[in-house]
Backbone as numpy.savetxt, mean C-alpha at the origin, in Angstrom:
# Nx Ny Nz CAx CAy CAz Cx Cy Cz
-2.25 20.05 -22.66 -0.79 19.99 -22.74 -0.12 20.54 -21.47
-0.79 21.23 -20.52 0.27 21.69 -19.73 -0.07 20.75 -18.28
-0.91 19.80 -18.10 0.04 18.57 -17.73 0.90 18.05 -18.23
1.18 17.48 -19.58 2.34 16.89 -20.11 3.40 18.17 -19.62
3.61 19.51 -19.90 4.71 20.21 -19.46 5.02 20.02 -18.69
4.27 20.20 -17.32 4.58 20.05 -15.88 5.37 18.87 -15.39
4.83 17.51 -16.31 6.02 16.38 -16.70 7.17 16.79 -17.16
7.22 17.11 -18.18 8.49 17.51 -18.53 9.51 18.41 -17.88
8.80 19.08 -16.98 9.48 20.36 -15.94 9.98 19.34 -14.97
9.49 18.64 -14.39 9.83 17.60 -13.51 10.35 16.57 -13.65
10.41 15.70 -14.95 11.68 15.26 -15.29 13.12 15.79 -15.21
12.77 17.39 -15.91 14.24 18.41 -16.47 14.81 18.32 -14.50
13.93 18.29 -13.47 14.45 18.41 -12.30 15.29 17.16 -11.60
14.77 15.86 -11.85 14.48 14.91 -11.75 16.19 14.28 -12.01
16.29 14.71 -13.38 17.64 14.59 -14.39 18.82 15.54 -13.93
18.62 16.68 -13.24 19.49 17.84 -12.94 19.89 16.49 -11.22
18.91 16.20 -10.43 19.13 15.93 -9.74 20.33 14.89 -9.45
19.78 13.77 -10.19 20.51 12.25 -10.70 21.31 12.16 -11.29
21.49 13.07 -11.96 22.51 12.47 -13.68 23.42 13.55 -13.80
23.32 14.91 -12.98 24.11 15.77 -13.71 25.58 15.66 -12.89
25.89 15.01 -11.60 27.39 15.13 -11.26 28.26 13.61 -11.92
29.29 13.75 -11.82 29.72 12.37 -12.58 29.49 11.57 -11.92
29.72 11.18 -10.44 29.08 10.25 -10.00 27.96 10.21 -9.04
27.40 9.35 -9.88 25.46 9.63 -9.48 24.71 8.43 -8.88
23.68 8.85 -8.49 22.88 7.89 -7.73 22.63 6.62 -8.47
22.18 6.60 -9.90 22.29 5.34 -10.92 23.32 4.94 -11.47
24.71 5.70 -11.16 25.78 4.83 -11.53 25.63 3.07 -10.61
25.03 3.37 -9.34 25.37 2.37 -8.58 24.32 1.63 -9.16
23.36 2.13 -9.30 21.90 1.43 -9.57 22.16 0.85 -10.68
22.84 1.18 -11.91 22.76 0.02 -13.53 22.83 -0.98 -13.03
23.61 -1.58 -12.16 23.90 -2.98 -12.35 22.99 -3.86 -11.85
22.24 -2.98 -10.61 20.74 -3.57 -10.32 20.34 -2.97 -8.97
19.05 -3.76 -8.82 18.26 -2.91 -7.41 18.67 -3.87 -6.07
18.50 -3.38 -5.01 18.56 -3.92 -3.61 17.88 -3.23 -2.98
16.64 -2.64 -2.80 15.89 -2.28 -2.15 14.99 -3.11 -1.07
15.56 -3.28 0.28 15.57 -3.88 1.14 13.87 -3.58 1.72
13.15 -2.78 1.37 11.10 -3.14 1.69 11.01 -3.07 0.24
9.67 -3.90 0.36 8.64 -3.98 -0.39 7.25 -3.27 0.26
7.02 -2.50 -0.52 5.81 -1.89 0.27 4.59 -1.72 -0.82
3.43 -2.00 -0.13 2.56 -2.63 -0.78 1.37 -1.20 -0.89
1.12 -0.40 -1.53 0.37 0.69 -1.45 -1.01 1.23 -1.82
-1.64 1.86 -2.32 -3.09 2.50 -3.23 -2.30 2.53 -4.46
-3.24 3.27 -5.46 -3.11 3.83 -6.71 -3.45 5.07 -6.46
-4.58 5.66 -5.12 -4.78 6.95 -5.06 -3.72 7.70 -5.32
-4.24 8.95 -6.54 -3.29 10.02 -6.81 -2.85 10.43 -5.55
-3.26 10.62 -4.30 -2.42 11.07 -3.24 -1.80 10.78 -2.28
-1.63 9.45 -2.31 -0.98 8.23 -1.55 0.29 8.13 -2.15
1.46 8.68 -2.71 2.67 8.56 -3.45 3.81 8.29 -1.75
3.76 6.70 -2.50 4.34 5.93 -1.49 6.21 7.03 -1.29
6.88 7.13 -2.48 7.65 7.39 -2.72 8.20 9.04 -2.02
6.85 9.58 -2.32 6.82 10.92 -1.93 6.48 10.97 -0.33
5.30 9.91 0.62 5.49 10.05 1.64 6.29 9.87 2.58
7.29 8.83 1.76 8.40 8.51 2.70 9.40 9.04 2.46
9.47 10.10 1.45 10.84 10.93 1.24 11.80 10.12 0.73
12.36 8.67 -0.50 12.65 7.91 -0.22 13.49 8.05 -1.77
14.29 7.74 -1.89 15.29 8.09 -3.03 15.13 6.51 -3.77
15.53 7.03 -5.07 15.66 5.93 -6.26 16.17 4.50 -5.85
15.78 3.37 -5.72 15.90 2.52 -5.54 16.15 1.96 -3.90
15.64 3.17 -3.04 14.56 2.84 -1.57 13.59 1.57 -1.36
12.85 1.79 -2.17 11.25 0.91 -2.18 11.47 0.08 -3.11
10.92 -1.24 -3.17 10.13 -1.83 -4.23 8.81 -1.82 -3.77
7.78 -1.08 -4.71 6.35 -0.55 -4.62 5.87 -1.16 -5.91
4.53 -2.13 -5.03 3.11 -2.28 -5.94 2.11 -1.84 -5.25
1.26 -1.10 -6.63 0.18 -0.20 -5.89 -0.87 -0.73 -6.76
-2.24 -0.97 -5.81 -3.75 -0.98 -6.61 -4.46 -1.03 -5.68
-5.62 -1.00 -6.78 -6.78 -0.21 -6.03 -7.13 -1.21 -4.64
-6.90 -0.21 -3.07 -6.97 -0.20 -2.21 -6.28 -1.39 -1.44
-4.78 -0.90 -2.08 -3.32 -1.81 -0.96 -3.90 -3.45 -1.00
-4.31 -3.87 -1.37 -4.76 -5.34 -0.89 -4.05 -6.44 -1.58
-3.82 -7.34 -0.82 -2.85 -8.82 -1.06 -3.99 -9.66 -1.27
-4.06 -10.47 -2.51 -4.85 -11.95 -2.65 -3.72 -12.71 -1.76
-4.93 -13.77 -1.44 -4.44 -14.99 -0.33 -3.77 -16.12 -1.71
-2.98 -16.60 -1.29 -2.04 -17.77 -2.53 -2.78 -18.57 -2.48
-3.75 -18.45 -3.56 -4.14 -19.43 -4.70 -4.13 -19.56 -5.50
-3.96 -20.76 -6.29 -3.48 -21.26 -7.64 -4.39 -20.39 -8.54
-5.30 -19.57 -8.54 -6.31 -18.84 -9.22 -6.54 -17.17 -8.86
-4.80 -16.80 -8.27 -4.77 -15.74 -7.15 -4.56 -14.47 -8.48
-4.65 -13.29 -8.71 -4.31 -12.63 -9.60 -2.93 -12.24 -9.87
-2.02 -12.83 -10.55 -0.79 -12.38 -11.08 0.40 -11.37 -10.73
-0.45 -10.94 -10.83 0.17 -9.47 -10.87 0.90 -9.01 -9.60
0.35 -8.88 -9.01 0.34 -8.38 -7.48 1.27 -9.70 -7.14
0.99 -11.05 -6.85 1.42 -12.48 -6.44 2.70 -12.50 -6.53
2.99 -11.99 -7.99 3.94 -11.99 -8.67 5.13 -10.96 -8.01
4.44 -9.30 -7.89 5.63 -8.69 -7.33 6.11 -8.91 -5.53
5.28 -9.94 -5.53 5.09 -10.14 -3.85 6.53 -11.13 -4.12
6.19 -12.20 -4.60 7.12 -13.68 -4.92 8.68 -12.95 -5.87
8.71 -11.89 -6.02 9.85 -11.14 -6.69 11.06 -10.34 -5.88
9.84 -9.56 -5.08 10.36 -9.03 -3.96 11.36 -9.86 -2.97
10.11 -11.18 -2.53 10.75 -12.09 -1.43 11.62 -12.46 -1.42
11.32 -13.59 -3.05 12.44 -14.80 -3.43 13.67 -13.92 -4.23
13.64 -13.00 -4.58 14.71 -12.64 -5.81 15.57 -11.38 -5.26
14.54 -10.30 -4.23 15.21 -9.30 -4.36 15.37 -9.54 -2.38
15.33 -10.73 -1.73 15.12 -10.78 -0.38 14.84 -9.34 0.02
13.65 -9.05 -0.04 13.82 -7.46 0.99 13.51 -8.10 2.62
13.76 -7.22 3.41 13.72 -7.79 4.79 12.62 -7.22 5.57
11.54 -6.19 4.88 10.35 -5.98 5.63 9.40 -5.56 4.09
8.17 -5.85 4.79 7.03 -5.46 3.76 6.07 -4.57 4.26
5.62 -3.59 4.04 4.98 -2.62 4.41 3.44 -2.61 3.91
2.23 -2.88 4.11 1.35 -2.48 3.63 0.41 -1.48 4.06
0.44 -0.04 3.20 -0.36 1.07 3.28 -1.55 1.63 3.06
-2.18 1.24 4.22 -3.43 2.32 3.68 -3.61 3.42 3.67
-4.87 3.95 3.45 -5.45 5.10 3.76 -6.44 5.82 3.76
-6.84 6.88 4.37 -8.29 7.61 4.53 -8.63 7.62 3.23
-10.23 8.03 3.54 -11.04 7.99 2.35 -10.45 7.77 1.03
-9.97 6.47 0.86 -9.95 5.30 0.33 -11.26 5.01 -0.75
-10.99 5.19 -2.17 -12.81 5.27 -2.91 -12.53 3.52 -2.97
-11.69 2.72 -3.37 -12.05 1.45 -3.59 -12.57 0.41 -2.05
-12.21 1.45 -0.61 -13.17 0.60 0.54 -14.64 1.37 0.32
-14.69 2.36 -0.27 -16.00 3.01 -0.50 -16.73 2.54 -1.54
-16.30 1.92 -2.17 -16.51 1.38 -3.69 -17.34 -0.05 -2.90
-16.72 -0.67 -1.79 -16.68 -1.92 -1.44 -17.93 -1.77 -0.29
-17.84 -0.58 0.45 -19.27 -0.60 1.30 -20.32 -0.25 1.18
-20.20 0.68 -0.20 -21.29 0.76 -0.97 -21.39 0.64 -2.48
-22.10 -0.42 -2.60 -21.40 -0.97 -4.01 -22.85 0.05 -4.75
-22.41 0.56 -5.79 -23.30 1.16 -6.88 -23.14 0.26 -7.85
-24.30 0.28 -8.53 -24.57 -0.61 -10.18 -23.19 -0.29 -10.88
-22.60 -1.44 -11.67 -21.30 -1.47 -12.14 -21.57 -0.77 -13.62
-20.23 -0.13 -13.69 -20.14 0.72 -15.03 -20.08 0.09 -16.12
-19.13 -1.40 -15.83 -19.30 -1.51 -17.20 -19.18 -3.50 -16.75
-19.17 -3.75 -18.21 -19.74 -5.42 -18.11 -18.65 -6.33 -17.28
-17.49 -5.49 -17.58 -16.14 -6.18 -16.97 -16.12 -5.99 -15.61
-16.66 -5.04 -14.83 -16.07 -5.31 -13.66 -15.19 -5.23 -12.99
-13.80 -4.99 -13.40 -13.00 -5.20 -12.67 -12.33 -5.06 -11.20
-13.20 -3.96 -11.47 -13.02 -3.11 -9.74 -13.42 -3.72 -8.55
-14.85 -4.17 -9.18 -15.72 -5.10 -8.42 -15.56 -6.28 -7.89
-14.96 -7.14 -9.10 -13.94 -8.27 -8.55 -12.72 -7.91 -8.01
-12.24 -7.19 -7.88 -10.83 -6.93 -7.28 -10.96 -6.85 -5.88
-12.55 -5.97 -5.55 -12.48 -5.90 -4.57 -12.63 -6.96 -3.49
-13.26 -7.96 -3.98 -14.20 -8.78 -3.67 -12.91 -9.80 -2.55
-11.45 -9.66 -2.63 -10.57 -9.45 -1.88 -10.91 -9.28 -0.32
-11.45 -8.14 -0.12 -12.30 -7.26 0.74 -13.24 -7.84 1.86
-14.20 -8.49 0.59 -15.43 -8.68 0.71 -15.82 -9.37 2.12
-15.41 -10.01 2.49 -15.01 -10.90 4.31 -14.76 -9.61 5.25
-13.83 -8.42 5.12 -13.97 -7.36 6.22 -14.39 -6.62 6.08
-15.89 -5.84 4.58 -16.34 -5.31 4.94 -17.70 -5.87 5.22
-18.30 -7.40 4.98 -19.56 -7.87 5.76 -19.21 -8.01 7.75
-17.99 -8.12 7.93 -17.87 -7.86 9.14 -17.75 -6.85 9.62
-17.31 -5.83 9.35 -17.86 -4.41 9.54 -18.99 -4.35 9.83
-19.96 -4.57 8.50 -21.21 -4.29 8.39 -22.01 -4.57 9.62
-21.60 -5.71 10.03 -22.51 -6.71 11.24 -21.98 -6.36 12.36
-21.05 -5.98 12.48 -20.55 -5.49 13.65 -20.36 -3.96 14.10
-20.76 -3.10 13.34 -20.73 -2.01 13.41 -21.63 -1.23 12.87
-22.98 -2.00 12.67 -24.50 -1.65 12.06 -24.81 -0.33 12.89
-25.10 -0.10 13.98 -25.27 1.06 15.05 -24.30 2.18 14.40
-22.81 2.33 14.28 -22.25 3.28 13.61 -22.73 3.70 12.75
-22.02 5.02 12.25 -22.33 6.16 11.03 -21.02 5.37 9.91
-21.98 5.70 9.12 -21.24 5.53 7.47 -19.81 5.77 7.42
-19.20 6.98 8.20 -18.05 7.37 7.83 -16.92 6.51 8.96
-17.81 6.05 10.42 -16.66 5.52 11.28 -16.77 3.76 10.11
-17.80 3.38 9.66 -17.95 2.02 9.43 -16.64 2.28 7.78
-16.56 3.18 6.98 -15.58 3.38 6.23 -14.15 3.20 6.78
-13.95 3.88 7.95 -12.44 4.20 8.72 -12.07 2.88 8.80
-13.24 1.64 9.52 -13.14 0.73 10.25 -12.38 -0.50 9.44
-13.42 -0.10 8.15 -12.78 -1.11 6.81 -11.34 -0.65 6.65
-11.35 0.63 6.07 -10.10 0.99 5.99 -8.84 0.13 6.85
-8.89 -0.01 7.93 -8.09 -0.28 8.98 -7.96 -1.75 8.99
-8.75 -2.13 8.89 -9.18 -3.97 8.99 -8.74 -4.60 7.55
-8.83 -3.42 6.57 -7.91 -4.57 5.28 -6.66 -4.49 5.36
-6.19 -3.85 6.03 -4.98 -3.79 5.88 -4.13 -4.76 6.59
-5.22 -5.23 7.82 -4.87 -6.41 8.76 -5.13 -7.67 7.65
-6.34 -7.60 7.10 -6.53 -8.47 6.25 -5.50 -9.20 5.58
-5.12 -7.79 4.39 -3.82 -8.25 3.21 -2.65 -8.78 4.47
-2.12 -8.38 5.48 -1.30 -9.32 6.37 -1.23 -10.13 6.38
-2.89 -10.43 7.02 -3.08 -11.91 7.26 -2.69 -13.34 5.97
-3.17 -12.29 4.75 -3.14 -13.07 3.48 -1.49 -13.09 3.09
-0.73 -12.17 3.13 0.83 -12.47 3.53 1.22 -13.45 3.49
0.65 -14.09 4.91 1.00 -15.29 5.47 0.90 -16.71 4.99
-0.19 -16.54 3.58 -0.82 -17.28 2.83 0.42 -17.75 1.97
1.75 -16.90 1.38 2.48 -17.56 0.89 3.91 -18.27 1.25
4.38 -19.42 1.06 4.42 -20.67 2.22 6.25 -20.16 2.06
6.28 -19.14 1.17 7.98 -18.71 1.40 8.17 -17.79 1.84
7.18 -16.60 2.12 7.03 -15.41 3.06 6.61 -16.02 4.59
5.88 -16.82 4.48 5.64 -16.94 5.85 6.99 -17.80 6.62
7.74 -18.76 5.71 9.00 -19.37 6.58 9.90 -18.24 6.39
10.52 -17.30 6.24 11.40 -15.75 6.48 10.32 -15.30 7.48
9.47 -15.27 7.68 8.36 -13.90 8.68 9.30 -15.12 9.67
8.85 -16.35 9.68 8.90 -17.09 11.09 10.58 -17.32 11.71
11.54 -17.39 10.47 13.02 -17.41 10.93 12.90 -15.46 11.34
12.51 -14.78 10.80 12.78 -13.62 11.49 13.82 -13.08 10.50
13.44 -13.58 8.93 14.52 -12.49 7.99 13.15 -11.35 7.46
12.33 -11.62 7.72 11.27 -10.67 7.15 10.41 -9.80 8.14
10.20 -8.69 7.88 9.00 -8.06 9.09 8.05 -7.49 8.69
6.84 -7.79 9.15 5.77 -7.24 8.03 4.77 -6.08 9.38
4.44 -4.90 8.18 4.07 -3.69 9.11 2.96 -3.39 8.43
1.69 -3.18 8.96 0.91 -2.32 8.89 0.73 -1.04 8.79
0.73 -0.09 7.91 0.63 1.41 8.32 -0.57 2.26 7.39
-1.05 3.37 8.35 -2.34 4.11 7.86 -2.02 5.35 7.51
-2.76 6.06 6.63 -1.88 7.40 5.81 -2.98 8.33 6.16
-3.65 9.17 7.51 -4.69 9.94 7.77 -4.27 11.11 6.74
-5.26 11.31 6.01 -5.38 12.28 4.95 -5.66 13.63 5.98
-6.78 13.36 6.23 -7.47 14.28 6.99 -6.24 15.26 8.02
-5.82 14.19 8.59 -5.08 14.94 9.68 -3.62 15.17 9.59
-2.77 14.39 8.25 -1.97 14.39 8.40 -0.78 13.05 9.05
-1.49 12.17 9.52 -0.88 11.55 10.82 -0.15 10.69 9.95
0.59 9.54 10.38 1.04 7.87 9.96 0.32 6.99 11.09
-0.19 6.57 10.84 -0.29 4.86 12.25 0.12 3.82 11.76
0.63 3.08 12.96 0.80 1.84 12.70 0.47 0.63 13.49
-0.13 -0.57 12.72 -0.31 -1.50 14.08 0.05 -1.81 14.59
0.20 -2.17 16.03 0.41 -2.43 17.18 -0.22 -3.96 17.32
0.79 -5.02 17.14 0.18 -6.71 17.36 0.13 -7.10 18.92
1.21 -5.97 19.49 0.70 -6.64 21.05 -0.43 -5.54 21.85
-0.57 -4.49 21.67 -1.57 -3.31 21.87 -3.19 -3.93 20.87
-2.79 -4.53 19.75 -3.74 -4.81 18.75 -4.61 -3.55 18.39
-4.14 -2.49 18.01 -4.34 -1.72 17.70 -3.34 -0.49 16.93
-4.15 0.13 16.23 -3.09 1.41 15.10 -3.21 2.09 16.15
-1.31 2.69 16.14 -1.34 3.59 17.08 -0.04 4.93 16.65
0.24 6.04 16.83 0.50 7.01 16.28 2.33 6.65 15.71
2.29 6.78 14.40 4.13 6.25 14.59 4.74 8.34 14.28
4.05 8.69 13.12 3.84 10.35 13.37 2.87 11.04 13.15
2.53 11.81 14.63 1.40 12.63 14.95 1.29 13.98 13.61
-0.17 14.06 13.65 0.05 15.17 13.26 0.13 16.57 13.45
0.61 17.47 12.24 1.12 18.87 13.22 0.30 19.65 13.23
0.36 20.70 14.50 -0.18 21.77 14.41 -0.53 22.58 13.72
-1.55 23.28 13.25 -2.17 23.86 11.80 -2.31 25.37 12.24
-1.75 26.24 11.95 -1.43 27.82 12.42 -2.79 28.24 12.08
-3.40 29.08 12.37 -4.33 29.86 12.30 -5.67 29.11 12.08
């Protein structure tokens, strides 16, 4: 129970914040959302899209699963995800899409080293399978590396990936090409703290904020 409290403590804050002057942040919001990104994130408990960007109630439109990744548009593409992609675009026009990764990431770990599946369904397994194209290129291309740079590497490369797959749907990609849409890459270093982001003419992640100095 005292997770559920700690909910409830943080709601009681949540509500003091929003609701308690007469006019409030969801007065504007009933009538509906305009949240100009869509940003595409993890499920990792510590990836809180919301919380890294400091970003107030109706900021983001955020879908998160296991390990940020976009299916490519096919008629057999998974729902879900397709769906808040084609919601975002067509309904709520946001004007950039963000997709986030991040360090040690268990579903690219899940994906470069696959262990015997838990259970008959799978799901994880197929989800990942998304993946499955940048981490055999990893693999082959970065056989000589250690386990943990060939993890980073995936990490970094799906995220180019789900981009690329972006592009796959034929009403995101005519806004990317008139230039009402902008689509960003960005990396969430656990470890260090940092943000990166890619760089299409550098072709490379490169620091958008460094991280800080650690006292003692």
């Amino acid at each position: 129970m005292e997770a559920i409290e700690k909910f409830l403590r943080g709601f009681s804050r949540f509500q003091q914040q929003y609701f308690s002057d007469s006019q409030s942040l969801y007065d504007s919001l009933r009538a509906g959302q305009r949240p100009a990104t869509l940003l595409i994130g993890c499920c990792d408990s510590r990836v809180d899209p919301m919380l890294l960007t400091g970003s107030e109630p109706g900021d983001l439109f955020v879908v998160r699963n296991i390990a940020n990744l976009v299916p490519p548009c096919t008629p057999d593409a998974p729902p879900g995800v397709s769906s808040a992609i084609e919601f975002a675009i067509c309904n709520l026009e946001v004007a950039r899409v963000i997709v986030l990764g991040h360090a040690r990431c268990g579903g690219i770990r899940a994906l470069m080293a696959p262990r015997q599946k838990l259970a008959d369904t799978d799901f994880v397994g197929r989800w990942m399978k998304i993946a499955e194209p940048v981490a055999n290129e990893v693999k082959r291309n970065l056989a000589h590396r250690s386990e943990e740079h060939q993890h980073k590497a995936c990490e970094l490369a799906s995220i180019l990936h789900s981009l690329d797959n972006l592009l796959t749907y034929p009403w995101l990609k005519e806004r990317v090409e008139k230039g009402l849409v902008k689509l960003h890459g960005w990396y969430f270093d656990i470890e260090s703290g940092a943000l990166m982001a890619y760089s299409p003419r550098q072709q490379q992640f490169l620091p958008l904020v460094c991280p800080l100095e650690r006292r003692g």
